[in-house]
Coordinates of N, CA and C in Angstrom, one line a residue:
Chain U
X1 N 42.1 -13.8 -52.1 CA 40.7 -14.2 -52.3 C 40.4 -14.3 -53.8
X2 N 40.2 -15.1 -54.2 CA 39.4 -15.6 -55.7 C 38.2 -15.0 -55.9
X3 N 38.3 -13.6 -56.8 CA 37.0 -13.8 -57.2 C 36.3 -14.2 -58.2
X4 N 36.7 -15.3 -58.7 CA 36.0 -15.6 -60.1 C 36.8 -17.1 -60.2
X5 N 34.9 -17.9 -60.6 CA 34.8 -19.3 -60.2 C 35.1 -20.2 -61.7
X6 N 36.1 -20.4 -62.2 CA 35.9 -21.3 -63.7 C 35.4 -22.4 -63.5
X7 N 34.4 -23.2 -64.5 CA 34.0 -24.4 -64.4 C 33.7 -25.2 -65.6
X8 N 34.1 -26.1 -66.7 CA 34.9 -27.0 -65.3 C 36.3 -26.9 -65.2
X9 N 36.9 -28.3 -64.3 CA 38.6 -27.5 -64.4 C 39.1 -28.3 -65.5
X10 N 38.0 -29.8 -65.4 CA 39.2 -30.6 -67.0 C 38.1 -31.0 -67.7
X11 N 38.1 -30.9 -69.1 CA 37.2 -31.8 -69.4 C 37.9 -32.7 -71.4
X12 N 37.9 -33.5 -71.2 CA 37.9 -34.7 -72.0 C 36.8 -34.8 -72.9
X13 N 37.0 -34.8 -74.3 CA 35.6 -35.4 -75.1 C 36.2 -36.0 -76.4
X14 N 35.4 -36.4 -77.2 CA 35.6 -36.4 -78.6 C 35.2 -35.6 -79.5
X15 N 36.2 -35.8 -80.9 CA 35.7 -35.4 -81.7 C 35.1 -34.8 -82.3
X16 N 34.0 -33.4 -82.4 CA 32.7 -33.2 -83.1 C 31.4 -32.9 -82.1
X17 N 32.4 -33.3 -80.5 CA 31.2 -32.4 -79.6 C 31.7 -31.7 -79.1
X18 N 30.2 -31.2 -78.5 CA 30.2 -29.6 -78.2 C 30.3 -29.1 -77.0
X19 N 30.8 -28.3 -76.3 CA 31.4 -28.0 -75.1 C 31.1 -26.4 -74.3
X20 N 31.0 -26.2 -73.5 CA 30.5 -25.0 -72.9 C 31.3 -24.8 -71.3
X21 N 32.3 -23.9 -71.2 CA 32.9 -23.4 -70.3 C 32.4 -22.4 -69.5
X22 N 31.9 -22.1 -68.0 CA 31.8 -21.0 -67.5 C 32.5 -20.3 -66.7
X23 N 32.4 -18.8 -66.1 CA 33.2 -18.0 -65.0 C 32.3 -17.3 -64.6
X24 N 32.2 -17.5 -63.5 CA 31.4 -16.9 -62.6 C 32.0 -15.6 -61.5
X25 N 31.3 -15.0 -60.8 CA 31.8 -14.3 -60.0 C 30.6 -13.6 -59.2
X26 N 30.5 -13.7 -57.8 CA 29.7 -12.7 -57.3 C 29.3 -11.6 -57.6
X27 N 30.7 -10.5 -58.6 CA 30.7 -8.9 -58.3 C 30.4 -9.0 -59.7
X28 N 30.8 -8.2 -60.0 CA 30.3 -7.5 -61.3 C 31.9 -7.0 -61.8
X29 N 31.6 -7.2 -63.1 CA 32.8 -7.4 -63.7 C 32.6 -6.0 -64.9
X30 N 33.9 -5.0 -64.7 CA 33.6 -4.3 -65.7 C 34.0 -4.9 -67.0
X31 N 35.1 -5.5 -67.2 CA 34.9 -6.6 -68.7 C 35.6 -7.5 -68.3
X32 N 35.2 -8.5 -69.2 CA 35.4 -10.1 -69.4 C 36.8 -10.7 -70.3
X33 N 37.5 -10.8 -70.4 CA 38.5 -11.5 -71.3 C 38.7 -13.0 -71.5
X34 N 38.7 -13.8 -72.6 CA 38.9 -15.1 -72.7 C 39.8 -15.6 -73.5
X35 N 41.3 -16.0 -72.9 CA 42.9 -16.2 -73.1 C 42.9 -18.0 -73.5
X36 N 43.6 -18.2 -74.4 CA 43.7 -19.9 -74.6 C 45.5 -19.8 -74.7
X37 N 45.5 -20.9 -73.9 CA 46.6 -21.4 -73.4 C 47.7 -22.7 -74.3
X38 N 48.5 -22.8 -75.4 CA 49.2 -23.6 -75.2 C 50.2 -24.1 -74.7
X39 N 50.3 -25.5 -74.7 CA 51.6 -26.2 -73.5 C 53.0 -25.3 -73.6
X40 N 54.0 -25.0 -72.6 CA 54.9 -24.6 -73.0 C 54.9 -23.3 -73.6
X41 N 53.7 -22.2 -73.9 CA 53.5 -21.0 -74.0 C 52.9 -20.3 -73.3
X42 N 52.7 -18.7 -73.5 CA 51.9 -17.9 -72.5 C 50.7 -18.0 -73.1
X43 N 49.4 -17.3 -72.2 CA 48.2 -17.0 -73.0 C 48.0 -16.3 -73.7
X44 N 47.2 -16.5 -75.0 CA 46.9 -15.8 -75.8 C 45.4 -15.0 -75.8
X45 N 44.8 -13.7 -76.1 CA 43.5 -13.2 -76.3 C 42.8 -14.0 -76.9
X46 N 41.5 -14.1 -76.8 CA 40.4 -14.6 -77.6 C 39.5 -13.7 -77.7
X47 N 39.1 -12.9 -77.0 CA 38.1 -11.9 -77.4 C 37.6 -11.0 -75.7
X48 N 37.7 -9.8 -76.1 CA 37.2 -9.0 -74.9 C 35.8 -8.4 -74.7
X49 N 35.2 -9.1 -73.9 CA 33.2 -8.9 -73.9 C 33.0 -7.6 -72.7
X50 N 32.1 -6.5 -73.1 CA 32.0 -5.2 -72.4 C 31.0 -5.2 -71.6
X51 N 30.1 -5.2 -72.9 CA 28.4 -4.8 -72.6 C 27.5 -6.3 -72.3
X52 N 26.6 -6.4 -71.0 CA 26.0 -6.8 -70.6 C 24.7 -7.6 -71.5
X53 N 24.9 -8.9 -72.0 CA 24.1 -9.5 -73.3 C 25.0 -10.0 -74.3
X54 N 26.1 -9.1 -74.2 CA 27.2 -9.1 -75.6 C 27.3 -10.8 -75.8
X55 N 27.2 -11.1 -77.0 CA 27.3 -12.0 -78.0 C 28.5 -11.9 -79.0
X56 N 30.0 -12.9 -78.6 CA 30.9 -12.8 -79.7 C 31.4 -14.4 -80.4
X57 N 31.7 -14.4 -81.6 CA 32.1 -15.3 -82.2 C 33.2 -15.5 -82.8
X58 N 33.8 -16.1 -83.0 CA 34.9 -16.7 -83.7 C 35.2 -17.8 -84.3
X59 N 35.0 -18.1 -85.3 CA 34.6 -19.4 -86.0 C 33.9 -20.4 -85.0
X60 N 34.3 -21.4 -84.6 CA 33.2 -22.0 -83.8 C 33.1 -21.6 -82.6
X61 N 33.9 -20.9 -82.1 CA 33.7 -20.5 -80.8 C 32.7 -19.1 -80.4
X62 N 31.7 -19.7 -79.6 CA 30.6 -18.4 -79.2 C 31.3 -18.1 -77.7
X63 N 31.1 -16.9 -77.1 CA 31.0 -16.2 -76.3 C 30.6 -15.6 -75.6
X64 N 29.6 -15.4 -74.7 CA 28.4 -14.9 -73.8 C 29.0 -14.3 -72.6
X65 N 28.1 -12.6 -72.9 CA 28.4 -12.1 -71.4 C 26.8 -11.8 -70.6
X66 N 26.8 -12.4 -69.2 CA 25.7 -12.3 -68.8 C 24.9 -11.4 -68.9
X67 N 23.6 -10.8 -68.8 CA 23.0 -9.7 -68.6 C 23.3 -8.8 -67.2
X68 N 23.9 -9.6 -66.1 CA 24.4 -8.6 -65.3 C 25.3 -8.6 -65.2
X69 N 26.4 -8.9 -66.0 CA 27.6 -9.1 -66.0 C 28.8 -9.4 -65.2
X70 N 27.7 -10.8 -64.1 CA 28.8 -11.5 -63.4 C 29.1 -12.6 -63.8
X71 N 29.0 -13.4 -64.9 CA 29.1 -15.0 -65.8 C 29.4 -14.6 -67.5
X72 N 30.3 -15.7 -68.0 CA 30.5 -15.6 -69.1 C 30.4 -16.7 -69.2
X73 N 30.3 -17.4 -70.9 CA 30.7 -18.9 -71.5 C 31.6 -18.8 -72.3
X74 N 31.6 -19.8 -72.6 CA 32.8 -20.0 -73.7 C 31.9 -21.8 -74.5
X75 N 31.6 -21.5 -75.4 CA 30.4 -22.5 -76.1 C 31.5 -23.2 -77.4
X76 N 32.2 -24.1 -77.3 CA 32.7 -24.6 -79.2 C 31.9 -25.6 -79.6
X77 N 31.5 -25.6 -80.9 CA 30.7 -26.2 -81.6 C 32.0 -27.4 -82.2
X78 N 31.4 -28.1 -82.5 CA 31.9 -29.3 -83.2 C 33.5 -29.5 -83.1
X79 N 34.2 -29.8 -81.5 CA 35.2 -29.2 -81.1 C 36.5 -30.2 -82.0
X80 N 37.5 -29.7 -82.6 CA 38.7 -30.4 -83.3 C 40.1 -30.7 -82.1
X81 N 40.8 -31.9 -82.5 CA 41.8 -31.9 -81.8 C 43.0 -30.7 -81.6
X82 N 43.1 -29.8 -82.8 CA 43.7 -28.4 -82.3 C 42.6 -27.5 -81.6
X83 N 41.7 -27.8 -80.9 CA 41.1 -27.1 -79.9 C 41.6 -27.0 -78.7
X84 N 42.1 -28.1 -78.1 CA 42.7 -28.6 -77.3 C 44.0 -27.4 -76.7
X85 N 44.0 -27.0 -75.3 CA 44.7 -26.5 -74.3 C 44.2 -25.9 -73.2
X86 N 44.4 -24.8 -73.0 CA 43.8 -24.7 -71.4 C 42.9 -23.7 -71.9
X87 N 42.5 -23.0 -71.3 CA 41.2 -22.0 -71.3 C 41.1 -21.1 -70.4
X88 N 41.5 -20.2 -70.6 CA 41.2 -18.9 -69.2 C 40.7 -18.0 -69.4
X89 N 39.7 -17.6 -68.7 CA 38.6 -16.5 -68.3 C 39.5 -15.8 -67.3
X90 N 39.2 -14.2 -67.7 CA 40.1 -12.8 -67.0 C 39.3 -12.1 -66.5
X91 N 38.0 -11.2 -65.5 CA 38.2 -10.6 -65.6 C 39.0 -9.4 -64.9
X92 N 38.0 -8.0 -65.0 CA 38.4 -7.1 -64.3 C 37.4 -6.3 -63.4
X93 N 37.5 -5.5 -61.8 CA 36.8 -5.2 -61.3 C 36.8 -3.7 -61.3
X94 N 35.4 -3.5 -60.7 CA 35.6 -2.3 -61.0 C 36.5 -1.2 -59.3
X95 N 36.6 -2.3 -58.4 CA 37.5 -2.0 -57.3 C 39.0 -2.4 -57.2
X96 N 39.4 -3.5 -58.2 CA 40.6 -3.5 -58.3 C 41.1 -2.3 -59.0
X97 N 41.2 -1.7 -59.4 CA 42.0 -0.3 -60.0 C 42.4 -1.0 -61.3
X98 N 41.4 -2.0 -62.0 CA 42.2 -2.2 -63.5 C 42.9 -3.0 -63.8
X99 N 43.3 -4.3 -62.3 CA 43.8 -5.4 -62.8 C 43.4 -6.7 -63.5
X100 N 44.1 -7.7 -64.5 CA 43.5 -8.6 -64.6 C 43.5 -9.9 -63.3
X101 N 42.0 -10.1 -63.0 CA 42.3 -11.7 -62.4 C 41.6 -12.9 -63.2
X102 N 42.8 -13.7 -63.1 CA 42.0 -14.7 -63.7 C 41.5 -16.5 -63.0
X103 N 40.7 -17.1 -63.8 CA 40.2 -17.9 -62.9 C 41.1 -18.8 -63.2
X104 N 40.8 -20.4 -62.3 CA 41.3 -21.4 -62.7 C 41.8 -22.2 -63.7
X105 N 41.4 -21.8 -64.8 CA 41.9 -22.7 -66.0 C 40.8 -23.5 -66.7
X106 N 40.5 -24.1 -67.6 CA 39.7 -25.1 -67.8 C 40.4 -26.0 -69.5
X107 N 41.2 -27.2 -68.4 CA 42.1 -27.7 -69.4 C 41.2 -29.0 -70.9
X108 N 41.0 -28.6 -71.3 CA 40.3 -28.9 -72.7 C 41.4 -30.0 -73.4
X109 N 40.9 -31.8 -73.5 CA 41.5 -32.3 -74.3 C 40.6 -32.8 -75.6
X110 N 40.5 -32.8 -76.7 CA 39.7 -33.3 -77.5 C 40.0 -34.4 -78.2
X111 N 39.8 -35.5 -78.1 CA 40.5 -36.7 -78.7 C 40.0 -37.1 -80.5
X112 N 40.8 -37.0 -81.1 CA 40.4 -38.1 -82.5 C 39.4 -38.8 -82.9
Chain H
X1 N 59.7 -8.5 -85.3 CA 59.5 -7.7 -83.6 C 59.5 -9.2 -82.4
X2 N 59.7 -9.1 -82.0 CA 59.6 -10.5 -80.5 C 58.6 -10.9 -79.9
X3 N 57.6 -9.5 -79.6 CA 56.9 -9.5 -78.3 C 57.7 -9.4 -77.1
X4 N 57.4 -10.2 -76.2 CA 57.8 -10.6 -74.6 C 58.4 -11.4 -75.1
X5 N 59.8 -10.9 -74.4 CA 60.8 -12.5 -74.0 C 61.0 -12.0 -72.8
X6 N 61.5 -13.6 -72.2 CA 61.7 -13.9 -70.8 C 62.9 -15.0 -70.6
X7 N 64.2 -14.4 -70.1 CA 65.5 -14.9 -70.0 C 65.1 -15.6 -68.0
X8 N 65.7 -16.7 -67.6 CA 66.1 -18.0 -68.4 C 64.5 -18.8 -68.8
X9 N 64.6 -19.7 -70.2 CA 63.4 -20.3 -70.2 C 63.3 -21.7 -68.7
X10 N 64.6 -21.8 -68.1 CA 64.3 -23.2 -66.8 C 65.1 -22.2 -66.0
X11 N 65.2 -23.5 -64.7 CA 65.9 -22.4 -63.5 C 65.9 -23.4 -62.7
X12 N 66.8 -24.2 -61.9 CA 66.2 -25.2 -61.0 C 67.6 -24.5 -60.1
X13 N 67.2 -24.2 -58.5 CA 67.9 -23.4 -57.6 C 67.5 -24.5 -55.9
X14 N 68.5 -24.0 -55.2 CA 68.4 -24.7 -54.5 C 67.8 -23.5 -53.1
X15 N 67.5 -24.0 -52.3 CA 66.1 -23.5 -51.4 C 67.6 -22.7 -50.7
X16 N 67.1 -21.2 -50.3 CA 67.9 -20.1 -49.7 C 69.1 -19.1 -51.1
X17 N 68.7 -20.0 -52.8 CA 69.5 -18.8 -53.6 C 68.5 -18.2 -54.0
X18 N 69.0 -16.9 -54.8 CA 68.7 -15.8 -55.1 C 69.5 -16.3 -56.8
X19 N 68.3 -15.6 -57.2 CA 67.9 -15.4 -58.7 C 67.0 -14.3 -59.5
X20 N 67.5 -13.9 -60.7 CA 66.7 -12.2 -61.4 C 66.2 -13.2 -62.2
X21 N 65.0 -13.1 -63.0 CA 64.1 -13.2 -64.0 C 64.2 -12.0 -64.8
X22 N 64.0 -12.1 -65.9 CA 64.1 -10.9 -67.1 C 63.4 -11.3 -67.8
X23 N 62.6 -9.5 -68.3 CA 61.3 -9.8 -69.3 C 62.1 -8.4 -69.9
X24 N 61.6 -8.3 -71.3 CA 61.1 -7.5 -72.2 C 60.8 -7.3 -73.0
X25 N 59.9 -6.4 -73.7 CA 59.0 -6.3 -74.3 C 59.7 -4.9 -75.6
X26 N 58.8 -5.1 -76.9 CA 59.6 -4.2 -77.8 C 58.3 -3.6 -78.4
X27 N 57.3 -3.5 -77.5 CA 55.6 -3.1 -78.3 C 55.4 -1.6 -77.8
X28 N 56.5 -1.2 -76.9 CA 56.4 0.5 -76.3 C 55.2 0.2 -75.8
X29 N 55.0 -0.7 -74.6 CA 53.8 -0.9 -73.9 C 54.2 0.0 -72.5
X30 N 53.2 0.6 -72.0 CA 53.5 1.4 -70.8 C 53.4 0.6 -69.8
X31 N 52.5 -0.6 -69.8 CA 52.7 -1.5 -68.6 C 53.2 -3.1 -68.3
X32 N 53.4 -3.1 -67.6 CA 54.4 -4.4 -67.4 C 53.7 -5.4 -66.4
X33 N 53.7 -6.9 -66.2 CA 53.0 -7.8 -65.1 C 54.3 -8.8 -64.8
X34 N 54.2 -9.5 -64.0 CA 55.1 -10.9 -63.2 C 53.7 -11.4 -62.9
X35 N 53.3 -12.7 -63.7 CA 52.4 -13.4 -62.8 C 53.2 -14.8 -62.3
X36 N 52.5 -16.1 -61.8 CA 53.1 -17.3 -61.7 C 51.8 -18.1 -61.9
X37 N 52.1 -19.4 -62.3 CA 51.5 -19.9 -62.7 C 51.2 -21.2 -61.9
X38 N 50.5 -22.2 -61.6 CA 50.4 -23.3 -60.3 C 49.2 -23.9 -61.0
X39 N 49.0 -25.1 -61.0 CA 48.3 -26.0 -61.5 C 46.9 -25.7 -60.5
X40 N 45.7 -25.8 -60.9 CA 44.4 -25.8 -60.8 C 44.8 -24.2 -60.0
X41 N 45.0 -23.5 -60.6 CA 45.3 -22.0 -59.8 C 45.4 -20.7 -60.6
X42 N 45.2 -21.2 -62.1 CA 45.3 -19.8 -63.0 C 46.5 -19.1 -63.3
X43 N 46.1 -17.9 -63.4 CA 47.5 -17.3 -63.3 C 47.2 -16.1 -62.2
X44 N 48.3 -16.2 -61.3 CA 48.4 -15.1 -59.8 C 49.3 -14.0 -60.1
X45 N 48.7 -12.5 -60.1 CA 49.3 -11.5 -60.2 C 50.5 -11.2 -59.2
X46 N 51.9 -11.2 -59.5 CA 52.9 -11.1 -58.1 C 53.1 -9.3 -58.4
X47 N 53.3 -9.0 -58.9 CA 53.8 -7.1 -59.5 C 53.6 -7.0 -60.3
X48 N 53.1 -5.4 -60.4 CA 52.9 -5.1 -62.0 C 53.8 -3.3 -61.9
X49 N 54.0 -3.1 -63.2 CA 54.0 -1.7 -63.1 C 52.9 -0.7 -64.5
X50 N 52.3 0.0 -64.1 CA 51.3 0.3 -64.7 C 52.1 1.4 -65.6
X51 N 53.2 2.4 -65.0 CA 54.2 3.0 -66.3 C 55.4 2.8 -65.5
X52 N 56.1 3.5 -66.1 CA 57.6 3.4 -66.0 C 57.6 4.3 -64.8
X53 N 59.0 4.0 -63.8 CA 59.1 4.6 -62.6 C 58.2 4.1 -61.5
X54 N 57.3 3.1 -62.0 CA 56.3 2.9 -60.6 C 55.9 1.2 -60.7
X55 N 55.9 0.8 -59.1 CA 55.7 -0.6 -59.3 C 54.5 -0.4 -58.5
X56 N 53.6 -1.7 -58.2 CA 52.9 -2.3 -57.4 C 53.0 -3.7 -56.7
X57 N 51.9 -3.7 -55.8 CA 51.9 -5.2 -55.2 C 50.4 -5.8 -56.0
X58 N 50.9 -7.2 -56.5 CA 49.9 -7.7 -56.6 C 48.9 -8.6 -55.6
X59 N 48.5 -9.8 -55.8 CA 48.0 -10.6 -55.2 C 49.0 -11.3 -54.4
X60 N 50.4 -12.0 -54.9 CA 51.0 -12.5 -53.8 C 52.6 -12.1 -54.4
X61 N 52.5 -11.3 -53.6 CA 53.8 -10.2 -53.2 C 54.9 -10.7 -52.9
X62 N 54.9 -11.4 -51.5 CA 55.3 -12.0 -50.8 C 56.9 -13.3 -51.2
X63 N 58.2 -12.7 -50.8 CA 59.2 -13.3 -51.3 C 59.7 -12.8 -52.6
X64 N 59.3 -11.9 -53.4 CA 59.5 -11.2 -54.6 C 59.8 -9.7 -54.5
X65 N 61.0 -9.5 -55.1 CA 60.8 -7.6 -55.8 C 60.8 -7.3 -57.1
X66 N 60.3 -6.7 -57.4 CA 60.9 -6.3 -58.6 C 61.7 -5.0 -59.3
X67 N 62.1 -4.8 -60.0 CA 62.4 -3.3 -61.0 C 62.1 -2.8 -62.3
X68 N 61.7 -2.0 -62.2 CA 61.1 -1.5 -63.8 C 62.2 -0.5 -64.3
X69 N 63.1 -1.5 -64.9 CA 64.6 -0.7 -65.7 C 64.6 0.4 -65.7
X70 N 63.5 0.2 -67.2 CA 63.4 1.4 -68.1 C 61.9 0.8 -69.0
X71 N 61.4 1.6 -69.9 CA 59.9 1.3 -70.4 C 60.1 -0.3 -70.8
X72 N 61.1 -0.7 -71.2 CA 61.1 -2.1 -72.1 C 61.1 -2.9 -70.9
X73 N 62.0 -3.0 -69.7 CA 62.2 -3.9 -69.1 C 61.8 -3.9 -67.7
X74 N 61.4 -5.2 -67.2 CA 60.7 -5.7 -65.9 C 61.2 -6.5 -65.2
X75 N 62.1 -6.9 -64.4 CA 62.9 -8.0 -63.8 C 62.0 -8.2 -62.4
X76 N 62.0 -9.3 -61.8 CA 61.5 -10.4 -61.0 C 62.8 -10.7 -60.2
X77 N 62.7 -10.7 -58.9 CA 64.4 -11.3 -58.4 C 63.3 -11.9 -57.2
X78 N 63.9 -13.4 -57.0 CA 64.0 -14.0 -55.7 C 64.9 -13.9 -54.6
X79 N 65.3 -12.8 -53.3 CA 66.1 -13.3 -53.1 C 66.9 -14.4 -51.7
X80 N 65.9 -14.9 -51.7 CA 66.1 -16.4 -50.7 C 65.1 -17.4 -51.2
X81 N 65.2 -17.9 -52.5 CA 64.1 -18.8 -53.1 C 63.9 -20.4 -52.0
X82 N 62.5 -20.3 -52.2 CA 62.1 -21.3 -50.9 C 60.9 -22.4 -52.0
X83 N 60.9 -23.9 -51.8 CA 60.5 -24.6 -52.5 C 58.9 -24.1 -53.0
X84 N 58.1 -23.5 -52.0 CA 56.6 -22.7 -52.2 C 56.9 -21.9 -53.5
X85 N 57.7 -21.8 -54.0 CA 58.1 -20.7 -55.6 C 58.2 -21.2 -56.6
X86 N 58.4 -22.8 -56.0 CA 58.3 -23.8 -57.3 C 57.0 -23.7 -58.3
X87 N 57.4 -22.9 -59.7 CA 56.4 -22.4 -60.6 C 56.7 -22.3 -62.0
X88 N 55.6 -21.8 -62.8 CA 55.9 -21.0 -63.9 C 55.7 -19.5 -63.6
X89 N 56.5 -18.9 -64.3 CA 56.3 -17.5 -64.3 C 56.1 -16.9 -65.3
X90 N 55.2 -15.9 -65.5 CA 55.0 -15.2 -66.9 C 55.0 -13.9 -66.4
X91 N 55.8 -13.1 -68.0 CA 55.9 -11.6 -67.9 C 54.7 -11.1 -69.2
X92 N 53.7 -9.9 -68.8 CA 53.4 -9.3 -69.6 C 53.1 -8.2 -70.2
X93 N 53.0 -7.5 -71.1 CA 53.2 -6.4 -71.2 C 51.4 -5.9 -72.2
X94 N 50.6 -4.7 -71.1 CA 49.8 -3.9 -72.4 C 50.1 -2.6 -72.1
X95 N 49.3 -2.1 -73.2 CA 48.8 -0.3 -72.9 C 48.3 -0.1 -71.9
X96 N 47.7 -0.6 -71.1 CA 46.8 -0.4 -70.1 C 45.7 0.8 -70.2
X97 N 44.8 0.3 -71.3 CA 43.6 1.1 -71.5 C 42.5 0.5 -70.9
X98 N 42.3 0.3 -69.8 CA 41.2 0.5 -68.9 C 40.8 -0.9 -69.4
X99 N 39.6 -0.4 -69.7 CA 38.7 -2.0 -69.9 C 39.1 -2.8 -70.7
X100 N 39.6 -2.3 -71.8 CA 39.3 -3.3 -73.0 C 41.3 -3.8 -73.5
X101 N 42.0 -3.8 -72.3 CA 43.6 -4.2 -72.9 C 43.8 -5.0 -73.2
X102 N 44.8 -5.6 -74.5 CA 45.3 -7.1 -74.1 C 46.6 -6.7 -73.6
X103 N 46.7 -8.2 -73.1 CA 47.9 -8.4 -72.0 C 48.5 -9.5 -73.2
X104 N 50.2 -9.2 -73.4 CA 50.8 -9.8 -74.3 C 52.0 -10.5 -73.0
X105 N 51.7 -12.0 -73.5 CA 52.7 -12.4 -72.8 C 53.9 -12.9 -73.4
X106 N 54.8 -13.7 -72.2 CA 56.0 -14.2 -72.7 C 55.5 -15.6 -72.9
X107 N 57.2 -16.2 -73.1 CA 56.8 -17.8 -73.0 C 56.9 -18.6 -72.1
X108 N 57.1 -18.0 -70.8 CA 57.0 -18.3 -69.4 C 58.8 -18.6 -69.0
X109 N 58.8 -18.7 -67.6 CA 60.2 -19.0 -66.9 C 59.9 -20.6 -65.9
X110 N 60.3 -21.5 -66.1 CA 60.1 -22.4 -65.2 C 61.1 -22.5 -64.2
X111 N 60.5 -22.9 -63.2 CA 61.1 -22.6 -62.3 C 61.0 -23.6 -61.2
X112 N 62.1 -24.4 -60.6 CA 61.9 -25.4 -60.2 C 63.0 -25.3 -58.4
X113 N 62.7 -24.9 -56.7 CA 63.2 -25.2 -56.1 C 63.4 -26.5 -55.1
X114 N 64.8 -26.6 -54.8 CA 65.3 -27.8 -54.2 C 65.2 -27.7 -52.8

C-alpha cells in the first residue's frame, strides 16, 4: 500500500522557471526527507523537515513541511539545467517502526 | 572512504538462475537496506537490517533473502530469478537514529531478466 502521493511525476520547463513539487499522505508523518536522484546513481539527501511549519533552504531550493504534517514541497526558484534529475520525497510513519517510504519520483528536466 | 559499493554494477540472468548481490558499506553504520527500483514506482523497501545479527521483511519480500555477514556487509540473493525482478537495486546504509537518519546509498545493481 503506498502511503505517500508525489506530484507531479514529470515535469519539463525552461530555463529560469520556477517549479514546485508535492507529497502528500493521509497519515501523519513523523519526518519528511527530500533525496535527488542522478542518472546512473543512488539518492542523495537534501534536507530532513521535523517540526510541523518548518521552513528549509538551500540555495534556491525552499522546502515546506505542512502544519499538520501530512504534505511537503519542494519549491526551486529560477531552475538551472544542473537541476535536472529525479526527486524523491521519503517519509517516515509513526507505525512503520522507522522505515523509510518513499514516493514516486518526480523526474525534473530543465532545458537551456 | 567509498561509502556503499554494490558488486555487480549489471546482471542480465536468465528466468529460473540464482544470483547474490553485494553491498558494503565502510561508515560503521549499524543499519543496512536492499531497496529496488521500477519506473513511476520510487524506491520499494525489499529487507533491511536494523543491526547486525537481525534481518527484516520489507514491503516486497517476496522471491528475495538476504544475509547480514557481518556490520559491513548485506547480500541480496535471488534464488529462482523470474522476469518481475527485472530492476534496479540499491543497498543502503544509516545509523538508524529514529527520525532524523540519512540513508547513504550505493550506485545501484541493474538488473535485467530473460
Amino acid at each position: 500500500t503506498q502511503l505517500l502521493e508525489q506530484s507531479p511525476q514529470f515535469l519539463s520547463i525552461q530555463e529560469g522557471e520556477n517549479l514546485t513539487v508535492y507529497c502528500n499522505s493521509s497519515s501523519v508523518f513523523s519526518s519528511l526527507q527530500w533525496y535527488r536522484q542522478e542518472p546512473g546513481e543512488g539518492p542523495v539527501l537534501l534536507v530532513t523537515v521535523v517540526t510541523g511549519g518548518e521552513v528549509k533552504k538551500l540555495k534556491r531550493l525552499t522546502f515546506q513541511f505542512g502544519d499538520a504534517r501530512k504534505d511537503s514541497s519542494l519549491h526551486i526558484t529560477a531552475a538551472q539545467p544542473g537541476d535536472t534529475g529525479l526527486y524523491l520525497c521519503a517519509g517516515r510513519f509513526y507505525n512503520q517502526g522507522g522505515k523509510l517510504i518513499f514516493g514516486q519520483g518526480t523526474e525534473l528536466s530543465v532545458k537551456p | 572512504n567509498a561509502g556503499v559499493t554494490q558488486t555487480p554494477k549489471f546482471q542480465v540472468l536468465k528466468t529460473g538462475q540464482s544470483m547474490t548481490l553485494q553491498c558494503a558499506q565502510d561508515m560503521n553504520h549499524n543499519s543496512m537496506y536492499w531497496y529496488r527500483q521500477d519506473p513511476g514506482m520510487g524506491l520499494r523497501l525489499i529487507y533491511y537490517s536494523a543491526s547486525e545479527g537481525t534481518t527484516d521483511k520489507g514491503e516486497v519480500p517476496n522471491g528475495y533473502n538476504v544475509s547480514r555477514l557481518n556490520k559491513r556487509e548485506f547480500s541480496l540473493r535471488l534464488e529462482s530469478a523470474a522476469p518481475s525482478q527485472t530492476s534496479v537495486y540499491f543497498c543502503a546504509s544509516s545509523d538508524w537514529a529514529a527520525l532524523t537518519d540519512t540513508q547513504y546509498f550505493g550506485p545501484g545493481t541493474r538488473l535485467t531478466v530473460l
